[in-house]
Amino acid sequence: MIELIVMAIFGVVAYVFYKMMLKEPILPWKEKKVYESETPSNKKKQKKKKHEVSIEDEPKLFQELFDEVKDISNHMIRFNDNSFTMIAEVEPVNYFLKSQDEQEAIDMVFESWLAAINYPVQFYLQNRFIDISEPVQQMKESMRNSEDLNEAALSFGQSMIDDLQNWQSQTPRYETKRYLIFTHKINAKDISADSAEELEEKLVEKSFAELMRRLNAAKSQLRRAEMNVSLLPTEGIYELLYHTFNRRKAVKNRFKDLVETEKNALYVTAEQTDEHIEAVKEAIEENEFNQEEQRKEDRTEESQAS
């Protein structure tokens, strides 16, 4: 009898130990409590949720970068809040080749200009890949048009052109463009005009006059420090933006070539893609259809009036 009791106690202890090792309830009729937040798989799921990108955080489209820009014309960038921006290109002085006295004179001129301005001025530096395609093209044309060059001179010129092209392609080389950015905001309520067109014209004229005054002040002051300041025209603003968003492509697909291509595209003899031709045909057909519908409406109105 005693042996049976000892064996029963030993069995109960072994059963309890077994359940504790498996982390299961000792009493079989009780349900197992599951704490999902403590399991490693759920922790991983929670971490994944933290790194999920919501729809609001998705990258914006390229067009949305210019939502605040209303127009680029008259050598200015116009924004929706009637702010106008004018950009000036600066040709720098070789500061470190100057003597100590010349460097101090340049510093004094620049400091006096900074102390005189009471409006915002931004400095913008843009690194561009060096493009030597135009000098190389000029060298090729000179070699082609020259009649008094012997074979040795032509061979030397061709080897120089090859060396320049290899020099440009082997290692990326940059040049720095420097710009001054002037911004001026006008309150349309301060301008009196009889019509919307007159108001628009006065806004542009007043903004251009104020920004040109600031640019000329910088030009006259920095000229004493041997720094040439020139207005960046409308085409130059587009080229600046083109190099900003197409840094590497701008070397092969030059902005000047794009402008020339667009100019030639105005003529019927220009090369066009099949998609462009089909789009033009569809536009012509749609225009003819709209004109025919307009004629029908006019005839209907005339018949009703008679």
CSV table of C-alpha atoms in Angstrom, one decimal, residues 1-216:
chain,number,residue,atom,x,y,z
A,1,MET,CA,0.0,0.0,0.0
A,2,ILE,CA,2.8,2.4,0.9
A,3,GLU,CA,4.6,1.6,-2.3
A,4,LEU,CA,1.5,2.5,-4.3
A,5,ILE,CA,1.2,5.8,-2.5
A,6,VAL,CA,4.9,6.6,-3.2
A,7,MET,CA,4.6,5.7,-6.8
A,8,ALA,CA,1.5,7.9,-7.1
A,9,ILE,CA,3.3,10.9,-5.6
A,10,PHE,CA,6.3,10.3,-7.9
A,11,GLY,CA,4.0,10.2,-10.9
A,12,VAL,CA,2.2,13.4,-9.9
A,13,VAL,CA,5.6,15.2,-9.4
A,14,ALA,CA,6.8,13.9,-12.8
A,15,TYR,CA,3.6,15.1,-14.4
A,16,VAL,CA,3.8,18.6,-12.9
A,17,PHE,CA,7.5,18.9,-13.9
A,18,TYR,CA,6.7,17.8,-17.4
A,19,LYS,CA,3.9,20.4,-17.8
A,20,MET,CA,6.1,23.1,-16.3
A,21,MET,CA,8.8,22.4,-18.8
A,22,LEU,CA,6.3,22.6,-21.7
A,23,LYS,CA,4.7,25.7,-20.2
A,24,GLU,CA,1.3,24.1,-20.4
A,25,PRO,CA,-1.4,24.3,-17.7
A,26,ILE,CA,-1.1,21.6,-15.1
A,27,LEU,CA,-4.9,21.0,-15.0
A,28,PRO,CA,-5.9,19.8,-18.4
A,29,TRP,CA,-9.3,21.4,-18.4
A,30,LYS,CA,-7.8,24.9,-18.2
A,31,GLU,CA,-7.0,26.7,-21.5
A,32,LYS,CA,-3.5,27.9,-22.3
A,33,LYS,CA,-3.1,31.6,-22.0
A,34,VAL,CA,-1.3,33.0,-25.1
A,35,TYR,CA,0.4,36.4,-24.8
A,36,GLU,CA,0.9,37.3,-28.4
A,37,SER,CA,2.8,40.5,-27.6
A,38,GLU,CA,5.5,38.4,-25.9
A,39,THR,CA,6.2,36.0,-28.8
A,40,PRO,CA,9.2,36.8,-30.9
A,41,SER,CA,7.2,36.4,-34.1
A,42,ASN,CA,4.8,39.2,-33.0
A,43,LYS,CA,7.7,41.4,-32.1
A,44,LYS,CA,9.1,41.0,-35.6
A,45,LYS,CA,5.6,41.9,-37.0
A,46,GLN,CA,5.5,45.0,-34.9
A,47,LYS,CA,8.9,46.0,-36.1
A,48,LYS,CA,7.9,45.6,-39.7
A,49,LYS,CA,4.8,47.8,-39.2
A,50,LYS,CA,7.1,50.6,-37.9
A,51,HIS,CA,9.0,50.5,-41.3
A,52,GLU,CA,5.9,50.4,-43.5
A,53,VAL,CA,5.5,53.4,-45.8
A,54,SER,CA,2.1,55.0,-45.7
A,55,ILE,CA,0.5,56.5,-48.8
A,56,GLU,CA,1.1,60.0,-47.5
A,57,ASP,CA,4.9,59.4,-47.2
A,58,GLU,CA,5.4,58.2,-50.8
A,59,PRO,CA,7.8,60.2,-53.0
A,60,LYS,CA,6.2,63.1,-54.8
A,61,LEU,CA,6.0,63.3,-58.6
A,62,PHE,CA,8.4,65.5,-60.4
A,63,GLN,CA,5.7,67.9,-61.4
A,64,GLU,CA,4.7,68.4,-57.7
A,65,LEU,CA,8.1,70.0,-57.0
A,66,PHE,CA,7.0,73.0,-59.0
A,67,ASP,CA,3.5,73.4,-57.5
A,68,GLU,CA,4.4,76.8,-56.1
A,69,VAL,CA,5.9,78.0,-59.3
A,70,LYS,CA,3.5,79.9,-61.5
A,71,ASP,CA,5.6,80.9,-64.5
A,72,ILE,CA,9.2,81.4,-65.7
A,73,SER,CA,9.4,84.4,-67.9
A,74,ASN,CA,10.8,87.9,-68.2
A,75,HIS,CA,14.1,86.6,-66.7
A,76,MET,CA,12.3,85.8,-63.5
A,77,ILE,CA,10.7,82.9,-61.6
A,78,ARG,CA,7.2,83.8,-60.5
A,79,PHE,CA,5.5,82.0,-57.6
A,80,ASN,CA,1.8,81.7,-56.7
A,81,ASP,CA,2.1,84.2,-53.8
A,82,ASN,CA,3.3,87.0,-56.2
A,83,SER,CA,7.0,86.4,-55.2
A,84,PHE,CA,9.5,87.0,-58.0
A,85,THR,CA,13.0,85.6,-58.1
A,86,MET,CA,15.8,86.9,-60.3
A,87,ILE,CA,19.1,85.0,-60.7
A,88,ALA,CA,22.5,86.5,-61.5
A,89,GLU,CA,25.6,84.6,-62.6
A,90,VAL,CA,28.9,85.6,-61.0
A,91,GLU,CA,32.3,85.1,-62.5
A,92,PRO,CA,34.7,84.8,-59.6
A,93,VAL,CA,38.1,86.3,-59.0
A,94,ASN,CA,41.1,84.0,-58.5
A,95,TYR,CA,41.5,85.0,-54.9
A,96,PHE,CA,44.5,82.9,-54.0
A,97,LEU,CA,46.7,84.3,-56.8
A,98,LYS,CA,46.3,87.8,-55.5
A,99,SER,CA,48.7,89.5,-53.1
A,100,GLN,CA,48.0,90.1,-49.5
A,101,ASP,CA,46.9,93.7,-50.1
A,102,GLU,CA,44.7,92.7,-53.0
A,103,GLN,CA,43.0,90.0,-51.0
A,104,GLU,CA,42.3,92.5,-48.2
A,105,ALA,CA,40.8,95.0,-50.8
A,106,ILE,CA,38.6,92.2,-52.1
A,107,ASP,CA,37.4,91.4,-48.6
A,108,MET,CA,36.6,95.0,-47.8
A,109,VAL,CA,34.5,95.4,-51.0
A,110,PHE,CA,32.6,92.2,-50.3
A,111,GLU,CA,32.0,93.1,-46.7
A,112,SER,CA,30.8,96.6,-47.6
A,113,TRP,CA,28.3,95.1,-50.1
A,114,LEU,CA,27.0,92.7,-47.5
A,115,ALA,CA,26.6,95.5,-44.9
A,116,ALA,CA,24.7,97.7,-47.4
A,117,ILE,CA,22.0,95.2,-48.4
A,118,ASN,CA,18.7,95.1,-46.4
A,119,TYR,CA,17.0,92.4,-48.4
A,120,PRO,CA,17.4,88.6,-48.7
A,121,VAL,CA,20.2,87.4,-51.0
A,122,GLN,CA,20.9,83.7,-51.5
A,123,PHE,CA,24.2,82.2,-52.7
A,124,TYR,CA,23.9,79.1,-54.9
A,125,LEU,CA,26.8,77.0,-56.2
A,126,GLN,CA,26.3,74.3,-58.8
A,127,ASN,CA,28.9,71.7,-59.8
A,128,ARG,CA,28.6,70.6,-63.4
A,129,PHE,CA,30.5,68.1,-65.4
A,130,ILE,CA,33.1,69.8,-67.7
A,131,ASP,CA,31.9,69.8,-71.2
A,132,ILE,CA,34.6,70.2,-73.9
A,133,SER,CA,32.5,69.1,-76.8
A,134,GLU,CA,32.3,72.6,-78.3
A,135,PRO,CA,36.1,73.2,-78.3
A,136,VAL,CA,36.7,69.8,-79.7
A,137,GLN,CA,34.1,70.5,-82.5
A,138,GLN,CA,35.9,73.8,-83.3
A,139,MET,CA,39.2,71.9,-83.5
A,140,LYS,CA,37.7,69.4,-85.9
A,141,GLU,CA,36.2,72.1,-88.1
A,142,SER,CA,39.5,74.0,-88.2
A,143,MET,CA,41.4,70.8,-89.2
A,144,ARG,CA,38.8,70.1,-91.9
A,145,ASN,CA,38.8,73.6,-93.3
A,146,SER,CA,42.5,74.2,-93.3
A,147,GLU,CA,44.2,73.4,-96.5
A,148,ASP,CA,47.8,74.1,-95.6
A,149,LEU,CA,48.2,71.4,-92.9
A,150,ASN,CA,50.4,68.4,-93.6
A,151,GLU,CA,49.8,64.9,-92.4
A,152,ALA,CA,52.0,65.3,-89.3
A,153,ALA,CA,50.0,68.3,-88.2
A,154,LEU,CA,46.7,66.5,-88.8
A,155,SER,CA,47.9,63.5,-86.9
A,156,PHE,CA,49.0,65.6,-84.0
A,157,GLY,CA,45.6,67.4,-83.9
A,158,GLN,CA,43.7,64.2,-84.0
A,159,SER,CA,45.8,62.7,-81.2
A,160,MET,CA,45.2,65.8,-79.1
A,161,ILE,CA,41.4,65.5,-79.7
A,162,ASP,CA,41.6,61.8,-78.6
A,163,ASP,CA,43.6,62.7,-75.5
A,164,LEU,CA,41.0,65.4,-74.5
A,165,GLN,CA,38.1,63.0,-75.0
A,166,ASN,CA,39.8,60.3,-72.9
A,167,TRP,CA,40.7,62.9,-70.2
A,168,GLN,CA,37.0,63.8,-70.0
A,169,SER,CA,35.7,60.3,-69.9
A,170,GLN,CA,38.2,58.6,-67.6
A,171,THR,CA,37.6,60.7,-64.5
A,172,PRO,CA,34.6,62.9,-63.7
A,173,ARG,CA,35.7,66.5,-63.7
A,174,TYR,CA,33.6,69.4,-62.5
A,175,GLU,CA,33.4,73.1,-62.8
A,176,THR,CA,31.6,75.3,-60.3
A,177,LYS,CA,28.9,77.8,-61.4
A,178,ARG,CA,28.2,80.6,-58.9
A,179,TYR,CA,24.9,82.5,-58.7
A,180,LEU,CA,23.2,85.2,-56.6
A,181,ILE,CA,19.4,84.8,-56.1
A,182,PHE,CA,17.3,87.9,-55.4
A,183,THR,CA,13.7,87.5,-54.3
A,184,HIS,CA,11.0,90.2,-53.9
A,185,LYS,CA,7.3,89.8,-53.0
A,186,ILE,CA,4.7,92.3,-54.0
A,187,ASN,CA,1.3,92.8,-52.5
A,188,ALA,CA,-1.3,93.1,-55.3
A,189,LYS,CA,-3.5,95.2,-53.0
A,190,ASP,CA,-0.9,98.0,-53.1
A,191,ILE,CA,-1.2,98.3,-56.9
A,192,SER,CA,-4.2,100.1,-58.5
A,193,ALA,CA,-5.3,98.9,-61.9
A,194,ASP,CA,-8.4,99.2,-64.0
A,195,SER,CA,-8.3,95.6,-65.3
A,196,ALA,CA,-6.7,92.3,-64.6
A,197,GLU,CA,-4.4,92.6,-67.5
A,198,GLU,CA,-3.2,96.0,-66.3
A,199,LEU,CA,-2.6,94.6,-62.8
A,200,GLU,CA,-0.6,91.7,-64.2
A,201,GLU,CA,1.5,94.1,-66.3
A,202,LYS,CA,2.2,96.4,-63.3
A,203,LEU,CA,3.1,93.4,-61.1
A,204,VAL,CA,5.7,92.2,-63.5
A,205,GLU,CA,7.1,95.7,-64.3
A,206,LYS,CA,7.4,96.6,-60.6
A,207,SER,CA,9.1,93.4,-59.6
A,208,PHE,CA,11.5,93.5,-62.5
A,209,ALA,CA,12.5,97.1,-61.7
A,210,GLU,CA,13.1,96.3,-58.0
A,211,LEU,CA,15.1,93.1,-58.7
A,212,MET,CA,17.2,94.8,-61.4
A,213,ARG,CA,18.0,97.6,-59.0
A,214,ARG,CA,19.3,95.0,-56.5
A,215,LEU,CA,21.2,93.2,-59.2
A,216,ASN,CA,22.8,96.4,-60.5
